[in-house]
PDB file of C-alpha atoms in Angstrom:
ATOM      1  CA  MET A   2      -5.530 -16.818  31.390  1.00 45.00           C
ATOM      2  CA  GLN A   3      -4.432 -15.084  28.524  1.00 47.00           C
ATOM      3  CA  ARG A   4      -3.331 -16.424  25.376  1.00 51.00           C
ATOM      4  CA  GLY A   5      -1.556 -13.844  23.383  1.00 64.00           C
ATOM      5  CA  LYS A   6      -2.382 -13.559  19.829  1.00 77.00           C
ATOM      6  CA  VAL A   7      -4.822 -15.933  18.056  1.00 79.00           C
ATOM      7  CA  MET A   8      -4.000 -16.828  14.441  1.00 87.00           C
ATOM      8  CA  LEU A   9      -6.478 -18.586  12.144  1.00 91.00           C
ATOM      9  CA  HIS A  10      -4.980 -21.277   9.755  1.00 91.00           C
ATOM     10  CA  LEU A  11      -6.264 -23.188   7.082  1.00 93.00           C
ATOM     11  CA  ALA A  12      -5.173 -26.929   7.656  1.00 92.00           C
ATOM     12  CA  GLN A  13      -5.573 -30.504   6.387  1.00 92.00           C
ATOM     13  CA  VAL A  14      -5.991 -33.492   8.629  1.00 92.00           C
ATOM     14  CA  GLN A  15      -3.218 -35.798   7.912  1.00 89.00           C
ATOM     15  CA  THR A  16      -1.726 -39.190   9.377  1.00 86.00           C
ATOM     16  CA  ALA A  17       1.840 -39.266   9.065  1.00 80.00           C
ATOM     17  CA  LYS A  18       2.775 -42.451   7.036  1.00 79.00           C
ATOM     18  CA  LYS A  19       5.984 -43.277   8.967  1.00 80.00           C
ATOM     19  CA  SER A  20       4.505 -42.566  12.851  1.00 80.00           C
ATOM     20  CA  GLY A  21       1.273 -43.016  11.770  1.00 81.00           C
ATOM     21  CA  LYS A  22       0.090 -40.096  14.182  1.00 84.00           C
ATOM     22  CA  THR A  23      -2.938 -38.093  13.340  1.00 86.00           C
ATOM     23  CA  GLY A  24      -2.085 -34.342  12.693  1.00 86.00           C
ATOM     24  CA  LEU A  25      -2.950 -30.898  10.997  1.00 90.00           C
ATOM     25  CA  ARG A  26      -0.978 -29.997   8.002  1.00 90.00           C
ATOM     26  CA  LEU A  27      -0.883 -26.196   8.211  1.00 90.00           C
ATOM     27  CA  LEU A  28      -1.364 -24.911   4.666  1.00 91.00           C
ATOM     28  CA  ALA A  29      -1.967 -21.080   5.010  1.00 90.00           C
ATOM     29  CA  PHE A  30      -2.688 -18.650   7.633  1.00 90.00           C
ATOM     30  CA  GLN A  31      -5.071 -15.444   8.030  1.00 90.00           C
ATOM     31  CA  ARG A  32      -2.916 -12.146   7.980  1.00 87.00           C
ATOM     32  CA  SER A  33      -6.510  -9.660   8.028  1.00 86.00           C
ATOM     33  CA  ASP A  34      -9.761 -10.258   7.410  1.00 81.00           C
ATOM     34  CA  TYR A  35      -9.563 -10.943   3.746  1.00 75.00           C
ATOM     35  CA  ALA A  36      -5.673 -11.496   3.320  1.00 83.00           C
ATOM     36  CA  TRP A  37      -4.245 -15.040   3.682  1.00 84.00           C
ATOM     37  CA  SER A  38      -1.030 -16.408   2.924  1.00 86.00           C
ATOM     38  CA  LYS A  39       0.505 -19.610   1.944  1.00 88.00           C
ATOM     39  CA  ALA A  40       2.203 -21.266   4.536  1.00 86.00           C
ATOM     40  CA  GLN A  41       6.127 -21.484   3.732  1.00 82.00           C
ATOM     41  CA  ASP A  42       6.744 -24.393   5.616  1.00 78.00           C
ATOM     42  CA  GLU A  43       3.746 -26.807   5.688  1.00 74.00           C
ATOM     43  CA  GLU A  44       4.216 -27.401   9.248  1.00 83.00           C
ATOM     44  CA  PHE A  45       2.745 -30.620  10.680  1.00 85.00           C
ATOM     45  CA  LEU A  46       1.222 -30.428  14.434  1.00 81.00           C
ATOM     46  CA  VAL A  47       0.631 -34.039  15.926  1.00 82.00           C
ATOM     47  CA  THR A  48      -2.535 -33.666  17.883  1.00 81.00           C
ATOM     48  CA  GLU A  49      -5.112 -35.813  19.612  1.00 80.00           C
ATOM     49  CA  ALA A  50      -7.664 -33.516  18.413  1.00 82.00           C
ATOM     50  CA  ALA A  51      -7.083 -34.376  14.579  1.00 81.00           C
ATOM     51  CA  THR A  52      -7.989 -37.917  15.512  1.00 80.00           C
ATOM     52  CA  SER A  53     -11.819 -37.176  15.360  1.00 82.00           C
ATOM     53  CA  TRP A  54     -11.525 -35.750  11.863  1.00 87.00           C
ATOM     54  CA  SER A  55     -11.554 -37.545   8.584  1.00 86.00           C
ATOM     55  CA  ASP A  56      -8.053 -37.909   6.687  1.00 88.00           C
ATOM     56  CA  GLY A  57      -7.417 -35.716   4.142  1.00 89.00           C
ATOM     57  CA  LEU A  58     -10.416 -33.152   5.233  1.00 91.00           C
ATOM     58  CA  LEU A  59      -9.755 -29.389   5.355  1.00 94.00           C
ATOM     59  CA  VAL A  60     -10.249 -27.687   8.602  1.00 94.00           C
ATOM     60  CA  LEU A  61     -10.037 -23.993  10.260  1.00 94.00           C
ATOM     61  CA  VAL A  62      -7.748 -23.966  13.122  1.00 92.00           C
ATOM     62  CA  GLN A  63      -7.095 -21.204  15.816  1.00 91.00           C
ATOM     63  CA  LEU A  64      -3.537 -21.063  17.085  1.00 87.00           C
ATOM     64  CA  ALA A  65      -2.412 -19.502  20.222  1.00 87.00           C
ATOM     65  CA  ASP A  66       0.929 -18.008  19.738  1.00 84.00           C
ATOM     66  CA  ASN A  67       2.604 -21.019  21.464  1.00 84.00           C
ATOM     67  CA  ARG A  68       1.146 -23.326  18.854  1.00 83.00           C
ATOM     68  CA  GLU A  69      -1.723 -24.351  21.308  1.00 85.00           C
ATOM     69  CA  ILE A  70      -4.931 -25.341  19.368  1.00 86.00           C
ATOM     70  CA  LEU A  71      -7.882 -23.327  20.509  1.00 88.00           C
ATOM     71  CA  GLU A  72     -10.644 -24.628  18.182  1.00 89.00           C
ATOM     72  CA  ILE A  73     -10.804 -26.903  14.984  1.00 91.00           C
ATOM     73  CA  ARG A  74     -13.933 -26.577  12.748  1.00 92.00           C
ATOM     74  CA  ASP A  75     -14.502 -27.841   9.335  1.00 93.00           C
ATOM     75  CA  ALA A  76     -13.728 -25.412   6.628  1.00 93.00           C
ATOM     76  CA  LYS A  77     -16.477 -26.700   4.219  1.00 93.00           C
ATOM     77  CA  ASP A  78     -18.852 -23.530   5.199  1.00 91.00           C
ATOM     78  CA  TRP A  79     -15.769 -21.130   4.843  1.00 89.00           C
ATOM     79  CA  VAL A  80     -15.045 -22.395   1.399  1.00 88.00           C
ATOM     80  CA  ILE A  81     -18.725 -22.530   0.148  1.00 90.00           C
ATOM     81  CA  GLU A  82     -18.683 -18.483   1.435  1.00 86.00           C
ATOM     82  CA  ILE A  83     -15.452 -17.967  -0.727  1.00 81.00           C
ATOM     83  CA  VAL A  84     -17.090 -19.576  -3.870  1.00 81.00           C
ATOM     84  CA  GLU A  85     -20.329 -17.762  -3.310  1.00 82.00           C
ATOM     85  CA  SER A  86     -18.752 -14.426  -2.165  1.00 78.00           C
ATOM     86  CA  PHE A  87     -15.949 -14.280  -5.053  1.00 74.00           C
ATOM     87  CA  LEU A  88     -16.109 -16.882  -7.532  1.00 73.00           C
ATOM     88  CA  GLY A  89     -20.230 -16.675  -8.006  1.00 74.00           C
ATOM     89  CA  SER A  90     -19.648 -13.202  -9.026  1.00 76.00           C
ATOM     90  CA  GLY A  91     -16.580 -13.704 -11.378  1.00 76.00           C
ATOM     91  CA  VAL A  92     -13.891 -12.503  -8.936  1.00 76.00           C
ATOM     92  CA  THR A  93     -11.295 -15.261 -10.244  1.00 77.00           C
ATOM     93  CA  PRO A  94      -7.773 -15.072  -9.424  1.00 78.00           C
ATOM     94  CA  ALA A  95      -6.929 -13.885 -12.806  1.00 85.00           C
ATOM     95  CA  PHE A  96      -9.195 -10.856 -12.574  1.00 84.00           C
ATOM     96  CA  LEU A  97      -7.789  -9.859  -8.799  1.00 83.00           C
ATOM     97  CA  ARG A  98      -4.760 -10.371 -10.674  1.00 89.00           C
ATOM     98  CA  GLU A  99      -5.622  -8.179 -13.305  1.00 92.00           C
ATOM     99  CA  GLU A 100      -7.066  -5.497 -10.848  1.00 90.00           C
ATOM    100  CA  THR A 101      -4.099  -5.383  -8.757  1.00 91.00           C
ATOM    101  CA  GLU A 102      -1.962  -4.683 -11.673  1.00 94.00           C
ATOM    102  CA  ARG A 103      -4.116  -2.083 -13.068  1.00 95.00           C
ATOM    103  CA  ALA A 104      -4.244  -0.390  -9.723  1.00 94.00           C
ATOM    104  CA  GLU A 105      -0.641  -0.328  -9.422  1.00 95.00           C
ATOM    105  CA  GLN A 106      -0.482   1.189 -13.274  1.00 96.00           C
ATOM    106  CA  TRP A 107      -2.483   3.732 -11.584  1.00 96.00           C
ATOM    107  CA  ARG A 108      -0.435   4.377  -8.671  1.00 95.00           C
ATOM    108  CA  ARG A 109       2.689   4.371 -11.036  1.00 96.00           C
ATOM    109  CA  SER A 110       0.759   6.937 -12.961  1.00 96.00           C
ATOM    110  CA  LEU A 111      -0.468   9.174 -10.319  1.00 95.00           C
ATOM    111  CA  THR A 112       2.832   9.135  -8.545  1.00 95.00           C
ATOM    112  CA  LEU A 113       4.638  10.217 -12.095  1.00 95.00           C
ATOM    113  CA  GLN A 114       1.499  13.024 -12.311  1.00 96.00           C
ATOM    114  CA  SER A 115       2.407  13.888  -8.707  1.00 96.00           C
ATOM    115  CA  GLN A 116       6.103  14.313  -9.537  1.00 96.00           C
ATOM    116  CA  GLU A 117       5.618  16.148 -12.664  1.00 96.00           C
ATOM    117  CA  LEU A 118       3.399  18.786 -10.808  1.00 96.00           C
ATOM    118  CA  ASP A 119       5.773  19.334  -8.177  1.00 96.00           C
ATOM    119  CA  ARG A 120       8.509  19.704 -10.734  1.00 96.00           C
ATOM    120  CA  ARG A 121       6.500  22.310 -12.529  1.00 96.00           C
ATOM    121  CA  ALA A 122       5.471  23.833  -9.008  1.00 96.00           C
ATOM    122  CA  LEU A 123       9.512  24.215  -8.293  1.00 96.00           C
ATOM    123  CA  GLU A 124       9.892  25.716 -11.977  1.00 97.00           C
ATOM    124  CA  LEU A 125       6.931  28.570 -11.512  1.00 96.00           C
ATOM    125  CA  GLU A 126       8.393  29.097  -8.272  1.00 96.00           C
ATOM    126  CA  ALA A 127      11.778  29.772  -9.607  1.00 96.00           C
ATOM    127  CA  ARG A 128      10.334  31.787 -12.581  1.00 96.00           C
ATOM    128  CA  ARG A 129       8.258  33.700  -9.852  1.00 96.00           C
ATOM    129  CA  GLU A 130      11.419  34.781  -8.070  1.00 96.00           C
ATOM    130  CA  GLN A 131      13.143  35.731 -11.193  1.00 97.00           C
ATOM    131  CA  ILE A 132      10.035  38.215 -12.225  1.00 96.00           C
ATOM    132  CA  GLN A 133      10.576  39.429  -8.564  1.00 97.00           C
ATOM    133  CA  GLN A 134      14.075  40.095  -9.263  1.00 97.00           C
ATOM    134  CA  LEU A 135      13.649  41.800 -12.530  1.00 96.00           C
ATOM    135  CA  GLU A 136      10.870  43.947 -10.941  1.00 97.00           C
ATOM    136  CA  GLU A 137      13.214  45.027  -8.239  1.00 96.00           C
ATOM    137  CA  THR A 138      15.926  45.944 -10.894  1.00 96.00           C
ATOM    138  CA  LEU A 139      13.554  47.767 -12.927  1.00 96.00           C
ATOM    139  CA  LYS A 140      12.483  49.847 -10.193  1.00 96.00           C
ATOM    140  CA  ARG A 141      16.114  50.486  -9.118  1.00 96.00           C
ATOM    141  CA  GLU A 142      16.724  51.707 -12.726  1.00 96.00           C
ATOM    142  CA  LYS A 143      13.612  53.736 -13.258  1.00 96.00           C
ATOM    143  CA  LYS A 144      14.830  55.599  -9.827  1.00 95.00           C
ATOM    144  CA  GLN A 145      18.225  56.107 -11.233  1.00 95.00           C
ATOM    145  CA  LEU A 146      16.644  57.320 -14.452  1.00 94.00           C
ATOM    146  CA  GLU A 147      14.300  59.781 -12.637  1.00 94.00           C
ATOM    147  CA  GLN A 148      17.559  61.027 -10.602  1.00 94.00           C
ATOM    148  CA  MET A 149      19.353  61.313 -13.447  1.00 92.00           C
ATOM    149  CA  ALA A 150      16.331  62.971 -15.421  1.00 91.00           C
ATOM    150  CA  ALA A 151      16.022  65.568 -12.212  1.00 90.00           C
ATOM    151  CA  GLU A 152      19.866  66.305 -12.120  1.00 89.00           C
ATOM    152  CA  TYR A 153      20.121  67.164 -16.042  1.00 88.00           C
ATOM    153  CA  LYS A 154      16.732  69.398 -15.382  1.00 87.00           C
ATOM    154  CA  THR A 155      18.699  70.922 -12.622  1.00 87.00           C
ATOM    155  CA  LYS A 156      21.815  71.546 -14.893  1.00 84.00           C
ATOM    156  CA  LEU A 157      19.597  72.782 -17.695  1.00 83.00           C
ATOM    157  CA  ASN A 158      17.798  75.180 -15.800  1.00 81.00           C
ATOM    158  CA  PRO A 159      19.711  76.383 -12.836  1.00 73.00           C
ATOM    159  CA  SER A 160      17.109  78.776 -11.782  1.00 69.00           C
ATOM    160  CA  ASN A 161      14.427  76.319 -10.845  1.00 58.00           C
TER     161      ASN A 161
END
């Protein structure tokens, strides 16, 4: 049986106050290997599978397109791995924001430099065309002068 696209979500086990039913509050979802997004609407999925987990516990949930729960696992090891990999080496959210801003500034600077180089290349091409036109004009004028000089010589020395 093909289940379609599977998405990993970070969720919290909760018991609904009004109904008393246990479910999963979806907090975030994985966009790619290292990119997550906060859930826009913290969707609540009522499920029997959540009753075996402690209320308030963070879990990782694999959901199919049809919102079928494929797997639930404790998020503790995943959170510890994030702490060790990123926060343990000084990679904080502030550091990531700064690096993102720096990368964006580099991108803007490179874009401006590229645009300036393109502009200069166009100017050089226009100047090259002007020089070619001037060269052609000079060749024509030189030829005309040579013809005029030859005609003048012929008029001065009709015997040649």
